[in-house]
Short mmCIF file of C-alpha atoms in Angstrom, two decimals:
data_model
loop_
_atom_site.label_atom_id
_atom_site.label_comp_id
_atom_site.label_asym_id
_atom_site.label_seq_id
_atom_site.Cartn_x
_atom_site.Cartn_y
_atom_site.Cartn_z
CA MET A 1 85.65 41.13 75.80
CA THR A 2 83.02 41.67 73.12
CA SER A 3 79.79 39.71 72.81
CA GLY A 4 80.59 38.27 69.37
CA VAL A 5 81.85 34.69 69.01
CA LEU A 6 83.98 33.09 66.30
CA VAL A 7 83.14 29.40 65.86
CA LEU A 8 85.53 27.13 63.93
CA ALA A 9 83.30 24.24 62.89
CA ALA A 10 84.78 20.92 61.76
CA THR A 11 82.98 19.35 58.80
CA PRO A 12 82.97 15.69 57.69
CA ILE A 13 86.00 14.59 55.66
CA GLY A 14 83.83 12.29 53.55
CA ASP A 15 80.71 10.81 55.06
CA PRO A 16 78.17 13.49 56.07
CA ARG A 17 76.86 11.14 58.78
CA ASP A 18 80.05 11.92 60.72
CA ALA A 19 78.88 15.48 61.33
CA ALA A 20 78.60 16.41 64.99
CA PRO A 21 74.99 17.18 66.02
CA ARG A 22 76.15 20.62 67.14
CA LEU A 23 77.41 21.42 63.64
CA GLY A 24 73.86 21.58 62.29
CA GLU A 25 72.77 23.77 65.18
CA GLU A 26 75.62 26.23 64.65
CA LEU A 27 75.05 26.45 60.90
CA ALA A 28 71.31 27.02 61.43
CA THR A 29 71.60 29.74 64.05
CA ALA A 30 74.76 31.66 63.08
CA ASP A 31 74.47 35.31 62.13
CA LEU A 32 77.01 34.65 59.40
CA VAL A 33 78.56 31.50 57.91
CA ALA A 34 81.92 31.90 56.15
CA ALA A 35 82.58 28.91 53.90
CA GLU A 36 85.63 27.90 51.89
CA ASP A 37 83.31 26.70 49.11
CA THR A 38 79.68 27.81 49.31
CA ARG A 39 78.58 25.10 46.86
CA ARG A 40 80.02 22.36 49.05
CA LEU A 41 78.39 23.98 52.03
CA ARG A 42 75.00 23.89 50.30
CA ARG A 43 75.42 20.15 49.68
CA LEU A 44 76.30 19.61 53.34
CA LEU A 45 73.33 21.69 54.47
CA THR A 46 71.06 19.56 52.29
CA ALA A 47 72.50 16.35 53.76
CA LEU A 48 72.02 17.69 57.29
CA GLU A 49 68.55 19.08 56.45
CA VAL A 50 69.60 22.48 57.78
CA THR A 51 68.58 25.94 56.59
CA PRO A 52 70.85 28.76 57.82
CA ARG A 53 69.07 31.85 59.08
CA GLY A 54 72.10 34.08 58.59
CA ARG A 55 74.11 35.24 55.62
CA VAL A 56 76.46 32.81 53.83
CA LEU A 57 79.60 34.13 52.16
CA SER A 58 82.78 32.71 50.70
CA TYR A 59 86.01 32.71 52.69
CA HIS A 60 88.93 31.02 50.93
CA GLU A 61 92.65 31.44 50.34
CA HIS A 62 92.15 33.95 47.53
CA ASN A 63 89.94 36.39 49.48
CA GLU A 64 91.00 35.59 53.06
CA ALA A 65 93.19 38.67 53.47
CA GLY A 66 90.57 41.08 52.15
CA ARG A 67 87.56 39.53 53.87
CA THR A 68 89.08 39.06 57.35
CA PRO A 69 88.61 42.72 58.44
CA GLU A 70 84.93 42.54 57.42
CA LEU A 71 84.40 39.42 59.51
CA VAL A 72 86.23 40.90 62.50
CA GLU A 73 84.00 43.96 62.24
CA ARG A 74 80.93 41.73 62.41
CA LEU A 75 82.38 39.86 65.39
CA VAL A 76 83.16 43.06 67.26
CA ALA A 77 79.61 44.21 66.59
CA GLY A 78 78.37 41.10 68.41
CA ASP A 79 77.66 38.58 65.64
CA ARG A 80 78.18 34.83 65.94
CA VAL A 81 80.31 33.89 62.94
CA VAL A 82 80.78 30.24 61.96
CA VAL A 83 83.71 29.27 59.72
CA VAL A 84 83.69 26.01 57.76
CA THR A 85 86.10 24.61 55.19
CA ASP A 86 85.63 21.85 52.62
CA ALA A 87 86.57 19.13 55.12
CA GLY A 88 87.96 18.93 58.63
CA MET A 89 88.89 21.73 61.01
CA PRO A 90 89.32 25.30 59.69
CA SER A 91 92.84 26.74 59.97
CA VAL A 92 94.50 23.28 59.78
CA SER A 93 95.99 23.48 56.25
CA ASP A 94 92.87 25.48 55.38
CA PRO A 95 91.67 29.11 55.69
CA GLY A 96 90.98 30.31 59.22
CA TYR A 97 94.25 31.04 60.98
CA ARG A 98 94.34 34.65 59.81
CA LEU A 99 90.83 35.25 61.13
CA VAL A 100 91.55 33.54 64.45
CA ALA A 101 94.62 35.72 65.00
CA ALA A 102 92.68 38.87 64.14
CA ALA A 103 89.75 37.89 66.36
CA VAL A 104 92.03 37.19 69.32
CA GLU A 105 93.72 40.54 68.78
CA ALA A 106 90.30 42.22 68.82
CA GLY A 107 89.33 40.51 72.08
CA VAL A 108 86.73 38.24 70.48
CA ARG A 109 85.98 34.84 71.97
CA VAL A 110 87.06 31.93 69.74
CA THR A 111 85.69 28.41 70.12
CA CYS A 112 85.17 25.36 67.93
CA VAL A 113 82.85 22.50 67.09
CA PRO A 114 85.03 19.37 67.20
CA GLY A 115 84.69 16.78 64.51
CA PRO A 116 86.39 14.49 61.99
CA SER A 117 90.11 14.85 61.36
CA ALA A 118 92.01 13.24 58.49
CA VAL A 119 95.24 13.63 60.48
CA LEU A 120 94.02 11.78 63.56
CA MET A 121 92.13 9.12 61.60
CA ALA A 122 95.16 8.38 59.42
CA LEU A 123 97.34 8.09 62.50
CA ALA A 124 94.87 5.75 64.16
CA VAL A 125 94.65 3.32 61.22
CA SER A 126 98.28 3.55 60.06
CA GLY A 127 99.61 0.87 62.39
CA LEU A 128 102.51 3.18 63.25
CA PRO A 129 103.35 4.65 66.69
CA VAL A 130 100.91 7.42 67.62
CA ASP A 131 102.10 8.47 71.08
CA ARG A 132 104.12 11.34 69.59
CA PHE A 133 103.59 12.83 66.13
CA ALA A 134 104.16 15.93 64.01
CA PHE A 135 101.85 17.23 61.27
CA ASP A 136 103.68 18.94 58.40
CA GLY A 137 100.76 19.62 56.06
CA PHE A 138 101.62 19.80 52.35
CA LEU A 139 105.28 19.57 51.35
CA PRO A 140 106.70 22.18 48.94
CA ARG A 141 105.92 21.44 45.29
CA LYS A 142 109.37 22.28 43.93
CA PRO A 143 111.69 19.23 44.09
CA GLY A 144 114.62 21.11 45.64
CA GLU A 145 112.53 22.73 48.38
CA ARG A 146 110.76 19.45 49.06
CA ALA A 147 114.06 17.59 49.37
CA ARG A 148 115.38 20.18 51.83
CA ALA A 149 112.22 19.98 53.94
CA LEU A 150 112.42 16.20 54.10
CA ALA A 151 116.13 16.27 54.90
CA GLU A 152 115.36 18.43 57.93
CA SER A 153 112.92 15.75 59.15
CA ALA A 154 115.11 12.72 58.41
CA THR A 155 116.16 12.29 62.05
CA GLU A 156 112.78 13.24 63.56
CA ARG A 157 111.75 10.42 65.88
CA ARG A 158 108.07 11.35 66.05
CA THR A 159 105.66 9.85 63.53
CA LEU A 160 105.17 12.30 60.65
CA VAL A 161 101.89 13.13 58.90
CA TYR A 162 101.54 14.87 55.55
CA PHE A 163 98.79 15.80 53.11
CA GLU A 164 99.45 15.29 49.40
CA ALA A 165 97.67 15.68 46.08
CA PRO A 166 97.12 12.37 44.25
CA HIS A 167 99.00 13.44 41.10
CA ARG A 168 102.11 14.25 43.17
CA LEU A 169 102.01 11.20 45.45
CA ALA A 170 104.45 8.98 43.53
CA GLU A 171 107.17 11.64 43.33
CA THR A 172 106.63 12.64 46.96
CA LEU A 173 106.98 9.04 48.15
CA ALA A 174 110.15 8.73 46.05
CA ALA A 175 111.54 11.88 47.68
CA MET A 176 110.68 10.46 51.11
CA ARG A 177 112.47 7.23 50.22
CA ASP A 178 115.55 9.22 49.23
CA ALA A 179 115.48 11.28 52.42
CA PHE A 180 114.37 8.68 54.97
CA GLY A 181 115.68 5.47 53.42
CA PRO A 182 113.87 2.71 51.49
CA THR A 183 113.04 0.60 54.56
CA ARG A 184 111.28 3.35 56.57
CA ARG A 185 107.72 2.21 57.19
CA ALA A 186 104.78 4.34 56.10
CA ALA A 187 101.07 4.26 55.30
CA VAL A 188 99.15 5.96 52.52
CA CYS A 189 95.56 6.64 53.55
CA ARG A 190 93.15 7.68 50.82
CA GLU A 191 89.46 8.54 50.67
CA LEU A 192 89.07 8.21 54.44
CA THR A 193 85.44 7.60 55.49
CA LYS A 194 84.38 7.43 51.82
CA THR A 195 83.18 4.50 49.70
CA TYR A 196 86.62 3.61 48.34
CA GLU A 197 88.58 4.11 51.54
CA GLU A 198 91.97 2.40 51.39
CA VAL A 199 95.01 2.19 53.66
CA ARG A 200 98.18 0.91 52.02
CA ARG A 201 100.98 0.05 54.45
CA GLY A 202 104.57 -0.93 53.76
CA THR A 203 108.10 0.38 53.38
CA LEU A 204 108.64 3.55 51.39
CA ASP A 205 110.27 1.44 48.67
CA GLU A 206 107.16 -0.74 48.44
CA LEU A 207 104.82 2.25 48.44
CA VAL A 208 106.78 3.98 45.66
CA ALA A 209 106.33 0.91 43.46
CA TRP A 210 102.62 0.72 44.30
CA ALA A 211 101.99 4.41 43.52
CA GLN A 212 103.55 4.29 40.05
CA ASP A 213 100.27 3.29 38.42
CA GLY A 214 98.51 6.34 39.84
CA VAL A 215 96.41 6.91 42.94
CA ARG A 216 93.14 8.81 43.20
CA GLY A 217 91.35 10.63 45.98
CA GLU A 218 92.20 12.65 49.06
CA ILE A 219 95.59 11.52 50.39
CA THR A 220 97.15 11.50 53.87
CA VAL A 221 100.62 10.00 54.29
CA VAL A 222 101.89 8.75 57.65
CA VAL A 223 105.61 7.98 58.03
CA ALA A 224 107.31 6.28 60.97
CA GLY A 225 109.82 8.37 62.88
CA ALA A 226 113.54 7.69 62.72
CA GLU A 227 114.76 4.91 64.96
CA ARG A 228 117.16 5.75 67.76
CA GLN A 229 120.66 5.09 66.44
CA VAL A 230 123.15 4.03 69.07
CA GLY A 231 126.74 4.59 67.97
CA SER A 232 129.85 5.38 69.92
CA VAL A 233 131.02 8.59 71.54
CA GLU A 234 134.15 8.51 69.38
CA ASP A 235 132.11 8.28 66.20
CA ALA A 236 130.03 11.27 67.26
CA LEU A 237 132.91 13.61 68.12
CA PRO A 238 133.83 14.78 64.56
CA GLY A 239 130.28 15.90 63.89
CA ILE A 240 130.09 17.65 67.25
CA ARG A 241 133.34 19.52 66.61
CA GLN A 242 132.15 20.62 63.18
CA ARG A 243 128.91 22.03 64.55
CA VAL A 244 130.68 23.84 67.39
CA GLN A 245 133.14 25.36 64.91
CA SER A 246 130.12 26.60 62.94
CA GLY A 247 128.99 28.57 65.97
CA GLU A 248 126.66 26.27 67.90
CA ARG A 249 127.01 25.87 71.67
CA LEU A 250 128.73 22.66 72.74
CA LYS A 251 126.09 21.96 75.40
CA ASP A 252 123.24 22.31 72.89
CA VAL A 253 124.98 20.15 70.29
CA CYS A 254 125.64 17.37 72.81
CA ALA A 255 122.01 17.41 73.93
CA ASP A 256 120.83 17.18 70.31
CA VAL A 257 123.21 14.32 69.44
CA ALA A 258 122.26 12.47 72.62
CA ALA A 259 118.56 12.69 71.75
CA THR A 260 119.24 11.37 68.25
CA THR A 261 121.69 8.59 69.06
CA GLY A 262 120.77 7.51 72.57
CA LEU A 263 124.30 8.22 73.80
CA SER A 264 124.90 9.92 77.15
CA LYS A 265 124.85 13.71 76.93
CA LYS A 266 127.41 13.92 79.73
CA ALA A 267 129.71 11.40 78.05
CA LEU A 268 129.56 13.34 74.79
CA TYR A 269 130.23 16.65 76.54
CA ASP A 270 133.12 15.30 78.63
CA ALA A 271 134.74 13.70 75.59
CA ALA A 272 134.40 16.86 73.51
CA VAL A 273 135.97 18.96 76.28
CA ALA A 274 138.78 16.46 76.85
CA ARG A 275 139.56 16.09 73.14
CA PRO A 276 138.70 19.44 71.53
#
C-alpha cells in the first residue's frame, strides 16, 4: 500500500451552506485538487473562504482518460489528491470512476468526504417508497434506445431514480408513460436546495401535461416501481414455455415470473413440468 490517498469529495448540489466542514479542510490541504470545472470550484472556494495550498487542475469527461495516469502517478508518489465535480459525489454520473479503478489497481487508498446527494434527497421528498431503489442515471438520448431501456425496467419493483436535462424532460416523461403506463406515480424534483426548489408529484400522465410548457433547472425524476401483479398459473404458462423454448432454464424463468407476479415458484414449476 502506498502513502498517497485519493479523496472523492462531495460538493453541495445547490446551497454552499450544505458543504461538510471536512470539505473545506480537504480542499485547503490537498497536494492536488482535480475539479470537473475549475471556475465552479473557485466560486465554491470563495463561498467556503478556503485557499488551496496545492495545485488545481481540470478533470472532466473530455480529458479524464488522458489525465488519469498523471493523477495515479501523483498518488503513487504519495500525494493526497482530492477530486470534486460540479455537484454531488464524484463518479456518480460524473467523472471519477476511471480514476478510482486505476487507483485501486495501483494499491492506493481511496476514501471520500460524504455530502449532499440529489439522488437521496429526491427519494426522500418524493413521497414514493424508498426502502428499495435503483439509480439509472441519464437515459439514452435517442428515442429508440431510450424506449428499450425503459421497457427493460417496466416490471422493476424497486423505485427508480433518473437524472434528466430540462429540455428533454417532457419527451422523457412521455416515454416513461408509454413504457410504465399513464397511472404510474412519479415525482419530478428540480433545483433541489436552491431558491426555486420544486417537487411536482403525480401520475406520469399528469406530469407529462405539466411539463409541456417547459421546465428549468437541474432535474431528478423518481418513479414508483411496478406493483406486484397476481395472475393465475395458467395465464403464466404460455410465457414460461416461450422463454424456455428460447433457451432459458425453466427453474430460472419460474423464479423470475414468481417474483414479478407473486405466484408460487413451485406451483409454476410443477405446472410447467406437468403440461410442457
